[in-house]
Short mmCIF file of C-alpha atoms and ligand atoms in Angstrom, two decimals:
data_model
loop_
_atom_site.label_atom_id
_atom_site.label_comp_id
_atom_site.label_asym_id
_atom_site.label_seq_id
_atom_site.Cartn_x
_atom_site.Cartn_y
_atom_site.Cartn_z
CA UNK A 142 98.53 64.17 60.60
CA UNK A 143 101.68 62.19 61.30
CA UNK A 144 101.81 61.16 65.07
CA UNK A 145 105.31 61.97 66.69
CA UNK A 146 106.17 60.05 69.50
CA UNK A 147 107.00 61.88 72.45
CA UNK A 148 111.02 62.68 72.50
CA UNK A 149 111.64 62.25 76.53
CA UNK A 150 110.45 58.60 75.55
CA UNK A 151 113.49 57.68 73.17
CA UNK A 152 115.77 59.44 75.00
CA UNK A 153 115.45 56.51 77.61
CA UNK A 154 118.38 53.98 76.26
CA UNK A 155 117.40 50.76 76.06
CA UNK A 156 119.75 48.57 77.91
CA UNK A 157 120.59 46.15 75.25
CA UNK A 158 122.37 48.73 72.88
CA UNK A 159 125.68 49.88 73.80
CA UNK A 160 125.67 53.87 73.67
CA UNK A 161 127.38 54.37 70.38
CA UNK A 162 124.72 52.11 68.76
CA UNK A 163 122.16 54.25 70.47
CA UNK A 164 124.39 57.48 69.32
CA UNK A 165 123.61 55.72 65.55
CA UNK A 166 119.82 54.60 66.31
CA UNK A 167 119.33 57.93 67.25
CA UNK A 168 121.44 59.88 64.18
CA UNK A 169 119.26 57.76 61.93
CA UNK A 170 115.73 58.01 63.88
CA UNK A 171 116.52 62.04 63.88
CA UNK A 172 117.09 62.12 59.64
CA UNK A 173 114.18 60.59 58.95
CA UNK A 174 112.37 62.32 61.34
CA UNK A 175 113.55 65.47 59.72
CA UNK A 176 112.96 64.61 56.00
CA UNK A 177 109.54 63.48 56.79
CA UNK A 178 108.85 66.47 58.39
CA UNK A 179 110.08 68.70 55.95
CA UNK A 180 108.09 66.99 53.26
CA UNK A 181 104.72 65.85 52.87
CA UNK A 182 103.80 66.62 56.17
CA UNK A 183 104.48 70.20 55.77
CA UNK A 184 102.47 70.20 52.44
CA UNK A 185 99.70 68.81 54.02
CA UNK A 186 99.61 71.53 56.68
CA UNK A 187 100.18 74.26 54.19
CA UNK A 188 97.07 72.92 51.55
CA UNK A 189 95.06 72.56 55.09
CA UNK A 190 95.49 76.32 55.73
CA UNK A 191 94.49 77.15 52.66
CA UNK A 192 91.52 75.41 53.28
CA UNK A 193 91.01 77.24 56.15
CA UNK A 194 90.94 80.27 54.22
CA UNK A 195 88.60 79.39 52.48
CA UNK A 196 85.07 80.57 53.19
CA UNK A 197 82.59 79.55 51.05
CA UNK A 198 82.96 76.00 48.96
CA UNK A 199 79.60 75.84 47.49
CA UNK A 200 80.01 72.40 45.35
CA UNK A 201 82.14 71.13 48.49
CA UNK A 202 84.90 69.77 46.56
CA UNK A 203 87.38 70.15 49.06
CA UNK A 204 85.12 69.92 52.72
CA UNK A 205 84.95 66.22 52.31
CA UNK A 206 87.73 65.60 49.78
CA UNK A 207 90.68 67.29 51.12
CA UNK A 208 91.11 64.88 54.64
CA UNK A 209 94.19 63.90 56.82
CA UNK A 210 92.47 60.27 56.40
CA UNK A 211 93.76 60.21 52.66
CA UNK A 212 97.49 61.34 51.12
CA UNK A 213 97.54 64.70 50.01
CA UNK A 214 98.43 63.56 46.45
CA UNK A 215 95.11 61.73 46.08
CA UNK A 216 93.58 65.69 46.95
CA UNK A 217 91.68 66.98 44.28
CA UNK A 218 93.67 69.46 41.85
CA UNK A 219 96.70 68.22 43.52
CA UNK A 220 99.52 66.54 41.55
CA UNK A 221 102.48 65.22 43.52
CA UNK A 222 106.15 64.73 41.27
CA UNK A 223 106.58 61.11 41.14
CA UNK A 224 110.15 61.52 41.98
CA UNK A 225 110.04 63.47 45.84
CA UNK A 226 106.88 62.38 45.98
CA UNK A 227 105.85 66.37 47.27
CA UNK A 228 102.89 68.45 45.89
CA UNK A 229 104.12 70.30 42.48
CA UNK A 230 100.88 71.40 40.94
CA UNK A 231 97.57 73.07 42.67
CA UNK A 232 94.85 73.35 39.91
CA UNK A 233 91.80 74.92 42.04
CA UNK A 234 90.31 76.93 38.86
CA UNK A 235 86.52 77.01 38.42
CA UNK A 236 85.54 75.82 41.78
CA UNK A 237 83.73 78.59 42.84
CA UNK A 238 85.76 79.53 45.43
CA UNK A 239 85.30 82.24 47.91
CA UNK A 240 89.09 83.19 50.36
CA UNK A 241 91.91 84.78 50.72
CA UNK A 242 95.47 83.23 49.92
CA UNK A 243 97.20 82.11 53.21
CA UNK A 244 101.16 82.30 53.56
CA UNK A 245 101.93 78.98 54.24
CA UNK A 246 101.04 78.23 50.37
CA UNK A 247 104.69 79.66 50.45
CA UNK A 248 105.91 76.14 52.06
CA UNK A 249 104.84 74.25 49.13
CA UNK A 250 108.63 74.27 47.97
CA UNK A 251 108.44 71.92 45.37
CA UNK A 252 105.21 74.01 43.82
CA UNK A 253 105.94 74.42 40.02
CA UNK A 254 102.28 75.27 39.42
CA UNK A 255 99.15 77.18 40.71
CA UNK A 256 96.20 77.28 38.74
CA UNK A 257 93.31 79.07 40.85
CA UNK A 258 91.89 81.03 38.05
CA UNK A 259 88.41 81.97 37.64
CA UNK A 260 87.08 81.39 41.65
CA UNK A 261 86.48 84.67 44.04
CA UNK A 262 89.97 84.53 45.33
CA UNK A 263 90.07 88.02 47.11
CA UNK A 264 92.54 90.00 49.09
CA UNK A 265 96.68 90.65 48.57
CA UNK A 266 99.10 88.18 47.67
CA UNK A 267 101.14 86.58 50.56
CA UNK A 268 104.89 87.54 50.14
CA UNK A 269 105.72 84.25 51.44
CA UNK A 270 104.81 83.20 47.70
CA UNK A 271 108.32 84.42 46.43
CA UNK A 272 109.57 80.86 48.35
CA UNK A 273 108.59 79.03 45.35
CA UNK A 274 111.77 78.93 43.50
CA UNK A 275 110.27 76.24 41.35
CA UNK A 276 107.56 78.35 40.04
CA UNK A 277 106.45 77.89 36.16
CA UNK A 278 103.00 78.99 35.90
CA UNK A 279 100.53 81.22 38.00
CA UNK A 280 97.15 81.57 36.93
CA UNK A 281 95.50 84.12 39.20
CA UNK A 282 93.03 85.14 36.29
CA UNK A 283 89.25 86.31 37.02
CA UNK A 284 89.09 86.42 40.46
CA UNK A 285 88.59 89.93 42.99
CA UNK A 286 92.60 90.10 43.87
CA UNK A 287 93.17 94.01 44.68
CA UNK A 288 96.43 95.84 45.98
CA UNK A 289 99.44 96.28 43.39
CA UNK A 290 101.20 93.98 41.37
CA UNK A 291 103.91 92.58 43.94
CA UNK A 292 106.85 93.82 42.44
CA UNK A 293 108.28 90.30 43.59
CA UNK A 294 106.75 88.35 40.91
CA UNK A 295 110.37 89.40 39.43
CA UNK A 296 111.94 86.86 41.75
CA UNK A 297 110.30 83.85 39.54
CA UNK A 298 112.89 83.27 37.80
CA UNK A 299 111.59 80.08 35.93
CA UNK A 300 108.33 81.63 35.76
CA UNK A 301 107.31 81.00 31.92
CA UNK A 302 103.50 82.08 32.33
CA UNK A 303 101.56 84.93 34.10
CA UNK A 304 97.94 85.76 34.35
CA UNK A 305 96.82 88.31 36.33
CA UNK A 306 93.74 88.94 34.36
CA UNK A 307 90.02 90.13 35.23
CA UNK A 308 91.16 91.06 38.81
CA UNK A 309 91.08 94.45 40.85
CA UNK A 310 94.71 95.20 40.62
CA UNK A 311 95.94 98.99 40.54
CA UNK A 312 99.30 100.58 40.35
CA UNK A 313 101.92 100.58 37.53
CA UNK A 314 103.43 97.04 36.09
CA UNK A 315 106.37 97.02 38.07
CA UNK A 316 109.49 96.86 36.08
CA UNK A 317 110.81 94.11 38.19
CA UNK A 318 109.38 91.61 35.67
CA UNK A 319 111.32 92.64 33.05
CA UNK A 320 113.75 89.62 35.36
CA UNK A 321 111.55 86.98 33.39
CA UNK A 322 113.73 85.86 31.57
CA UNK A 323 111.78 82.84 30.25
CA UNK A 324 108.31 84.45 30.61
CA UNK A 325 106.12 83.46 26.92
CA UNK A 326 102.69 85.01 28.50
CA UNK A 327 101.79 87.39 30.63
CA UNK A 328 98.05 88.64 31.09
CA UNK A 329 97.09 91.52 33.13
CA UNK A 330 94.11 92.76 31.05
CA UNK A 331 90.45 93.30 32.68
CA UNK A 332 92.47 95.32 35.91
CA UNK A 333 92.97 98.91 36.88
CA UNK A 334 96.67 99.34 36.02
CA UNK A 335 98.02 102.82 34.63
CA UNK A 336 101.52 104.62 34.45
CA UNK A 337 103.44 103.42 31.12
CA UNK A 338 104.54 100.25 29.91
CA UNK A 339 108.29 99.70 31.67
CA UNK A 340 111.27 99.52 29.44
CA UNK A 341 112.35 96.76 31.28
CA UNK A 342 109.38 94.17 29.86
CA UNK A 343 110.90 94.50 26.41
CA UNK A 344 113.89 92.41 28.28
CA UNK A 345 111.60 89.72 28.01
CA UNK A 346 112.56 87.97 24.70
CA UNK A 347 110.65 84.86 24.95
CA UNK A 348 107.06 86.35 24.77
CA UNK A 349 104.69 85.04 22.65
CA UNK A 350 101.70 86.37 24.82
CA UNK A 351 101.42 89.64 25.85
CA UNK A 352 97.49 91.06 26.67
CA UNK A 353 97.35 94.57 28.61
CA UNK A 354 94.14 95.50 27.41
CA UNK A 355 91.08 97.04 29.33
CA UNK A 356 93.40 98.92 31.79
CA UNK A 357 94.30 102.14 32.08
CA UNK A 358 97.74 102.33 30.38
CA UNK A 359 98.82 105.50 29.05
CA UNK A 360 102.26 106.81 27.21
CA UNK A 361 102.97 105.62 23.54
CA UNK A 362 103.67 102.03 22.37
CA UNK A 363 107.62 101.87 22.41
CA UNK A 364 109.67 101.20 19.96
CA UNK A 365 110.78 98.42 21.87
CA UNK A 366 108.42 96.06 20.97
CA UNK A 367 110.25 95.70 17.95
CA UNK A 368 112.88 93.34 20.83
CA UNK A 369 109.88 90.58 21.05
CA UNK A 370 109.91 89.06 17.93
CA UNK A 371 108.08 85.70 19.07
CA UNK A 372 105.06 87.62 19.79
CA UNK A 373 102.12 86.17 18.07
CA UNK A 374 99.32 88.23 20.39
CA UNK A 375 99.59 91.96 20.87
CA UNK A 376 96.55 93.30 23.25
CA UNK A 377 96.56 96.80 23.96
CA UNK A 378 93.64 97.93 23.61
CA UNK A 379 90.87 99.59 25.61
CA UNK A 380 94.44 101.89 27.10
CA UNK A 381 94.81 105.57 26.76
CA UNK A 382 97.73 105.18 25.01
CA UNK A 383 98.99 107.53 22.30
CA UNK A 384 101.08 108.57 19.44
CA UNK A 385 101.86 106.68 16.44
CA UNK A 386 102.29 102.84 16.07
CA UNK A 387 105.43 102.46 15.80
CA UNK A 388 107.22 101.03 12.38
CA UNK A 389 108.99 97.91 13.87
CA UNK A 390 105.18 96.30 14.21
CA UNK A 391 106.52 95.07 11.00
CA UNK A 392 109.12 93.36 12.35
CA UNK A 393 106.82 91.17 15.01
CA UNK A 394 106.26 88.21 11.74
CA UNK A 395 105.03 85.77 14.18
CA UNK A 396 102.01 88.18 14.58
CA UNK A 397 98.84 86.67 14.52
CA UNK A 398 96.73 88.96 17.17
CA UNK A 399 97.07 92.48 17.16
CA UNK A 400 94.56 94.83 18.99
CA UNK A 401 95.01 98.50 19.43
CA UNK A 402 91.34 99.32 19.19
CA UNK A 403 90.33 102.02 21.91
CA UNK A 404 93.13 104.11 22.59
CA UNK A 405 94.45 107.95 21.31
CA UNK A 406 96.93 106.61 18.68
CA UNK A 407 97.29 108.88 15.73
CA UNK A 408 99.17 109.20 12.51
CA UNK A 409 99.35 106.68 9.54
CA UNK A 410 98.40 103.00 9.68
CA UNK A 411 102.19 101.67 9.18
CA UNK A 412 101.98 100.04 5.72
CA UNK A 413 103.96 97.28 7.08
CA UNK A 414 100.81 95.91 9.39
CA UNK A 415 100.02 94.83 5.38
CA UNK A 416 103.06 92.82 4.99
CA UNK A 417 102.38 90.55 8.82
CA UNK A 418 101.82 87.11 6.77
CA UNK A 419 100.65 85.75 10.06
CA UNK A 420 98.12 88.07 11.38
CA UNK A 421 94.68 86.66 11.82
CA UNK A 422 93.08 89.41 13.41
CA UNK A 423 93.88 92.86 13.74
CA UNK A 424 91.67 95.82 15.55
CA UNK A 425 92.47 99.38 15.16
CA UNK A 426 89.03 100.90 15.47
CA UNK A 427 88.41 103.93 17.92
CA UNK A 428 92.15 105.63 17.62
CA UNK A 429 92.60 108.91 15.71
CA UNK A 430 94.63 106.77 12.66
CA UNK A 431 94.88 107.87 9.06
CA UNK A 432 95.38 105.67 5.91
CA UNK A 433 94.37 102.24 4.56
CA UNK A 434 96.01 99.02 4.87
CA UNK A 435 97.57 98.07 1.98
CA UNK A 436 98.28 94.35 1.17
CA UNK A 437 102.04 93.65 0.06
CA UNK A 438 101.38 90.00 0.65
CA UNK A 439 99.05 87.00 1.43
CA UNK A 440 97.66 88.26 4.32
CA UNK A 441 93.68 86.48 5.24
CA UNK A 442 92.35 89.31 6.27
CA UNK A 443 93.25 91.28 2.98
CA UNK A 444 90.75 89.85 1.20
C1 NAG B 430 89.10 63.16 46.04
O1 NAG B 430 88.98 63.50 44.68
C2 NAG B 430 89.82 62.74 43.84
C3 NAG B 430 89.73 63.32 42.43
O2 NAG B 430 88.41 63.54 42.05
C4 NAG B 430 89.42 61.28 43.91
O3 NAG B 430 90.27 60.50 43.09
C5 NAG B 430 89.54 60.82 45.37
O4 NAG B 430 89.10 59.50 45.48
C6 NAG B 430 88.72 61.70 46.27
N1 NAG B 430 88.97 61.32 47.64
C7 NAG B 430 88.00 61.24 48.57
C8 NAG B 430 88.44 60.84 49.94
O5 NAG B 430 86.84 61.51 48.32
C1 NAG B 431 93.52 73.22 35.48
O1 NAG B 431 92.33 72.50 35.24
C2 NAG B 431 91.54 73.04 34.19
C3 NAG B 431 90.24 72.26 34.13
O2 NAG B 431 90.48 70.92 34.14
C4 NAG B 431 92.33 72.98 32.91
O3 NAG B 431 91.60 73.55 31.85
C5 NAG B 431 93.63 73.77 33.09
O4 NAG B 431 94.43 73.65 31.92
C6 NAG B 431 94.42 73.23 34.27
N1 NAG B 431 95.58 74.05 34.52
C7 NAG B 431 96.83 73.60 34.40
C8 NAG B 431 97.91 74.56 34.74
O5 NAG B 431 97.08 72.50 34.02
C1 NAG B 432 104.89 77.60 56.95
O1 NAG B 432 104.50 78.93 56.71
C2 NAG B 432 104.15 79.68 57.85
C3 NAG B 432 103.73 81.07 57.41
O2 NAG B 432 104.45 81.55 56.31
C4 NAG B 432 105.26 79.68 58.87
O3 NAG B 432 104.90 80.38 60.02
C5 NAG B 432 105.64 78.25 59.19
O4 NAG B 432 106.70 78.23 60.10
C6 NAG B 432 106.01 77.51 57.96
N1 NAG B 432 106.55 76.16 58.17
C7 NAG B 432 105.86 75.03 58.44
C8 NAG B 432 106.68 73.83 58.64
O5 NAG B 432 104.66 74.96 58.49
C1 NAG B 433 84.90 84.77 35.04
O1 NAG B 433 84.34 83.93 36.02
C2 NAG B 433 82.92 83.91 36.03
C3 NAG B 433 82.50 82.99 37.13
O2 NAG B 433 83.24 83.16 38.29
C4 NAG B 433 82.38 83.44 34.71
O3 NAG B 433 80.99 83.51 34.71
C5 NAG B 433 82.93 84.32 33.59
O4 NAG B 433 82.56 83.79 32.34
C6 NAG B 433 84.46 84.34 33.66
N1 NAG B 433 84.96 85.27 32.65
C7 NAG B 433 85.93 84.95 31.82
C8 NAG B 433 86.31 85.97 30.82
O5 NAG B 433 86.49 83.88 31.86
C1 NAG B 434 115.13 92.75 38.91
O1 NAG B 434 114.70 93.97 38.34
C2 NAG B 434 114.99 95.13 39.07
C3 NAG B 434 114.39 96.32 38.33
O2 NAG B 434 114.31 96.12 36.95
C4 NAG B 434 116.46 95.23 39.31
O3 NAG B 434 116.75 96.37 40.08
C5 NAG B 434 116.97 93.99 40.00
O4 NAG B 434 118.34 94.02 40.19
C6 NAG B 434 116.61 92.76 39.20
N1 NAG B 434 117.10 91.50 39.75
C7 NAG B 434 116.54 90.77 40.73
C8 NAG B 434 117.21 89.47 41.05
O5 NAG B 434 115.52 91.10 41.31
C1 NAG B 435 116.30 95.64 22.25
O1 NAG B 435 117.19 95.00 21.37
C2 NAG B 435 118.32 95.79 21.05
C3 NAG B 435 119.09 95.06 19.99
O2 NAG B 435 119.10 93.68 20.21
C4 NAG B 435 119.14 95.99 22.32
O3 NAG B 435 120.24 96.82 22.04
C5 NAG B 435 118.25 96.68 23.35
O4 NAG B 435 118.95 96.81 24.59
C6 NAG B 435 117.00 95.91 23.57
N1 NAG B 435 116.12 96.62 24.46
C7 NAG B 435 115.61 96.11 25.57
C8 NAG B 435 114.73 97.00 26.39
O5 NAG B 435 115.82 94.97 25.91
C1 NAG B 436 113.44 95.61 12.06
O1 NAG B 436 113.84 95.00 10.83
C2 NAG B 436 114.68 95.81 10.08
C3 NAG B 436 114.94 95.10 8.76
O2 NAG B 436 114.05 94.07 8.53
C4 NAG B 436 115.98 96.04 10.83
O3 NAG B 436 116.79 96.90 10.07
C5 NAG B 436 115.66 96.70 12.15
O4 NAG B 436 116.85 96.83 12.92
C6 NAG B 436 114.66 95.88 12.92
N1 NAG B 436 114.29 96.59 14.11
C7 NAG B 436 114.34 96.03 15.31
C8 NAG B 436 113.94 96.90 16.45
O5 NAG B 436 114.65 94.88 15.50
C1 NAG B 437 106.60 94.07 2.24
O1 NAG B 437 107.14 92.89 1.70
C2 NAG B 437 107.44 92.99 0.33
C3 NAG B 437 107.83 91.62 -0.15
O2 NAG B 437 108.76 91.02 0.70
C4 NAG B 437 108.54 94.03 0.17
O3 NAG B 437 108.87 94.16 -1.19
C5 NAG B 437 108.05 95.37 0.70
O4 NAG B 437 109.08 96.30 0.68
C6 NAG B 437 107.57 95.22 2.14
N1 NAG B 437 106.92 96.46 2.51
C7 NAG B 437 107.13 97.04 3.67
C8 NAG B 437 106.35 98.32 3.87
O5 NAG B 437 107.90 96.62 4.53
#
C-alpha cells in the first residue's frame, strides 16, 4: 500500500516559500497525488478484493504471490501495458479457484482482458464490470456462474470474444449483444439458456465463432444466418430447435464446423451443405431430416 502523508501536515507553510510558491508546491504535490491514486494504487486494491473473494486457493498461487511487498505487475496472470504502466490483462484460468467476482474488478479501467476460465468461479456477475470500456476478451468458460446473461455485456463495445460456456446460466440470450459490433466468438454452450435465438445477433457481422449447443434453445434456425458469412463454426446442437435448415447455409463458404445434431429439424438436407468447400465436419444426426448429401464439389468429407 502507498503511505499518504497526513494532509494537516503540508498544509503547515514552510517559511522559506513565499505563498504563491507554496500555492504551486501544492498544485503540483495535489496532481501527482491524484494520478497516483487513480492508478496503480487503485488496481492493486481492486486485484486485492478479488482475492478476498476468493475462498479456496488450493495450489496457493495467489496467498503468497499476490503481496503489497511486490508491484502488482510482477502478480501472477497479471500483465500491466507498458505504456500507463496499469493492469490490462487478468489470466486466472485453471487455477482451481473457488469465489465469487467482487465489484471493484470494475476499477480495473485499463482491463482489456479477463481470462478466468475453467476455476469454480460461482455467483452473478458484478454490474460494476460494464466500467471496462476497454474490454476485448472475457473468458468466463467452465466455471458454476448462475443468474441470466447480463443484458449489459451489450455495452462492450470493443468486445471481440465471449465465452460463457459450461456455466449455470438461464434465461434467453439477451438481444442486447446484437451491439457487438466487432464480436468474432461467442460461446454460451454447456448452460441452461432457452427462448429463441434474437434477431439482433445476426447484426453481428464479424463472427467467425458462434457455439450455442447443449442448451435449451428452441424456435427454427433463421434465415438470418445467411448475414454471417465469416462463420467458420456453427454449433447448435443438443437445442430443441425446429423446422428446416434453412437454404442460405450455402452461403456461410467459410464453413468448416457445422453441428445441428440433436434437435427437431425436419425436411430435406439442403443440397447446398454439399457444395461448403470448407467444411471439415458436419453433424446432423438425431433431427427428423430427409435426403442424402450430395457432393457438387471437393468437399473431405465426401469421400
Ligand atoms: C509471482 O509469480 C510470478 C510469475 O510466476 C513470478 O515472476 C514472481 O516472482 C512471483 N512473485 C513472488 C513474490 O513470489
Ligand atoms: C491464459 O493462460 C492460459 C494458460 O497459460 C492460456 O492458454 C490462455 O490463452 C491465456 N489467455 C489469454 C487471454 O491470453
Ligand atoms: C472501486 O469499486 C468499489 C465498488 O465498486 C467502489 O466502492 C470504490 O469506490 C471504487 N474505487 C476505488 C478507488 O477503490
Ligand atoms: C472443466 O474444468 C474441469 C476442472 O475444473 C476439467 O476437469 C474439465 O475437463 C473442464 N472441461 C472442459 C470442457 O474444459
Ligand atoms: C443495444 O441493444 C439494444 C437492444 O437490441 C438497444 O435497445 C440499444 O439501443 C442498443 N445500444 C446500446 C448502446 O446499448
Ligand atoms: C442481413 O443482411 C441484409 C442484407 O445485407 C440486411 O438487409 C438485413 O438487415 C440483415 N439482417 C440483420 C438481422 O442484420
Ligand atoms: C445467398 O447467395 C445468393 C447467391 O449466391 C444470393 O442471391 C442471396 O442473396 C444470398 N443470401 C443471403 C442471405 O446473403
Ligand atoms: C454447387 O456449386 C456448383 C459449382 O459451382 C454449381 O454448379 C451448383 O449449382 C451449386 N449447387 C448448389 C445446390 O448451390
Amino acid at each position: 500500500m502507498m503511505r499518504l502523508t497526513p494532509i494537516s501536515n503540508l498544509m503547515a507553510r514552510p517559511s522559506f516559500l513565499p505563498p504563491f510558491m507554496f500555492g504551486l508546491l501544492f498544485a503540483t504535490f495535489g496532481v501527482i497525488l491524484s494520478a497516483k491514486y487513480s492508478s496503480i494504487t487503485v488496481d492493486q486494491s481492486a486485484l486485492l478484493a478479488l482475492k478476498s473473494h476468493i475462498t479456496h486457493d488450493p495450489h496457493n498461487f495467489l496467498a503468497t504471490n499476490w503481496s503489497t511487498s511486490t508491484s502488482v505487475c510482477s502478480w501472477i496472470g497479471v500483465t500491466c501495458g507498458s505504456r500507463h504502466h496499469r493492469v490490462t490483462a487478468l489470466n486466472l484460468s485453471s487455477m482451481d479457484l473457488t469465489g465469487t467476482i467482487s465489484s471493484q474488478l470494475g476499477n480495473l479501467s485499463f482491463l482489456a482482458s479477463l481470462d478466468i476460465h475453467q476455476n469454480s468461479f460461482h455467483g452473478t456477475l458484478p454490474i460494476e464490470l460494464t466500467n471496462l470500456r476497454r474490454m476485448k476478451y472475457l473468458d468466463f468458460g467452465n466455471n458454476s456462474f448462475n443468474g441470466e446473461i447480463p443484458s449489459w455485456f451489450g455495452c462492450f463495445s470493443k468486445l471481440q470474444r465471449l465465452s460463457l460456456y459450461l456455466n449455470n446460466f438461464v434465461g434467453v440470450i439477451p438481444s442486447t449483444l446484437g451491439n457487438l459490433s466487432k464480436l468474432e466468438r461467442l460461446g454460451l454452450g454447456g448452460n441452461q439458456i432457452s427462448g429463441r435465438i434474437p434477431n439482433s445477433l445476426f447484426k453481428c457481422k464479424e463472427l467467425k465463432f458462434l457455439s450455442l449447443g447443449y442448451n435449451s434453445l428452441d424456435g427454427s434456425i433463421p434465415t438470418e444466418i445467411g448475414n454471417l458469412t465469416l462463420l467458420e463454426t456453427l454449433a447448435l446442437s443438443n437445442n430443441h430447435f425446429k423446422g428446416e435448415i434453412p437454404l442460405v447455409i450455402g452461403n456461410l463458404t467459410s464453413l468448416r464446423f457445422l453441428y445441428l445434431s440433436n434437435n427437431k429439424l425436419t425436411g430435406e438436407i439442403p443440397l447446398v451443405i454439399g457444395n461448403l468447400t470448407s467444411l471439415r465436419e458436419l453433424y446432423l444426426f438425431n433431427n427428423k431430416l430427409t435426403g442424402i448429401i450430395s457432393c457438387f464439389f471437393y468437399s473431405p468429407f465426401c469421400y
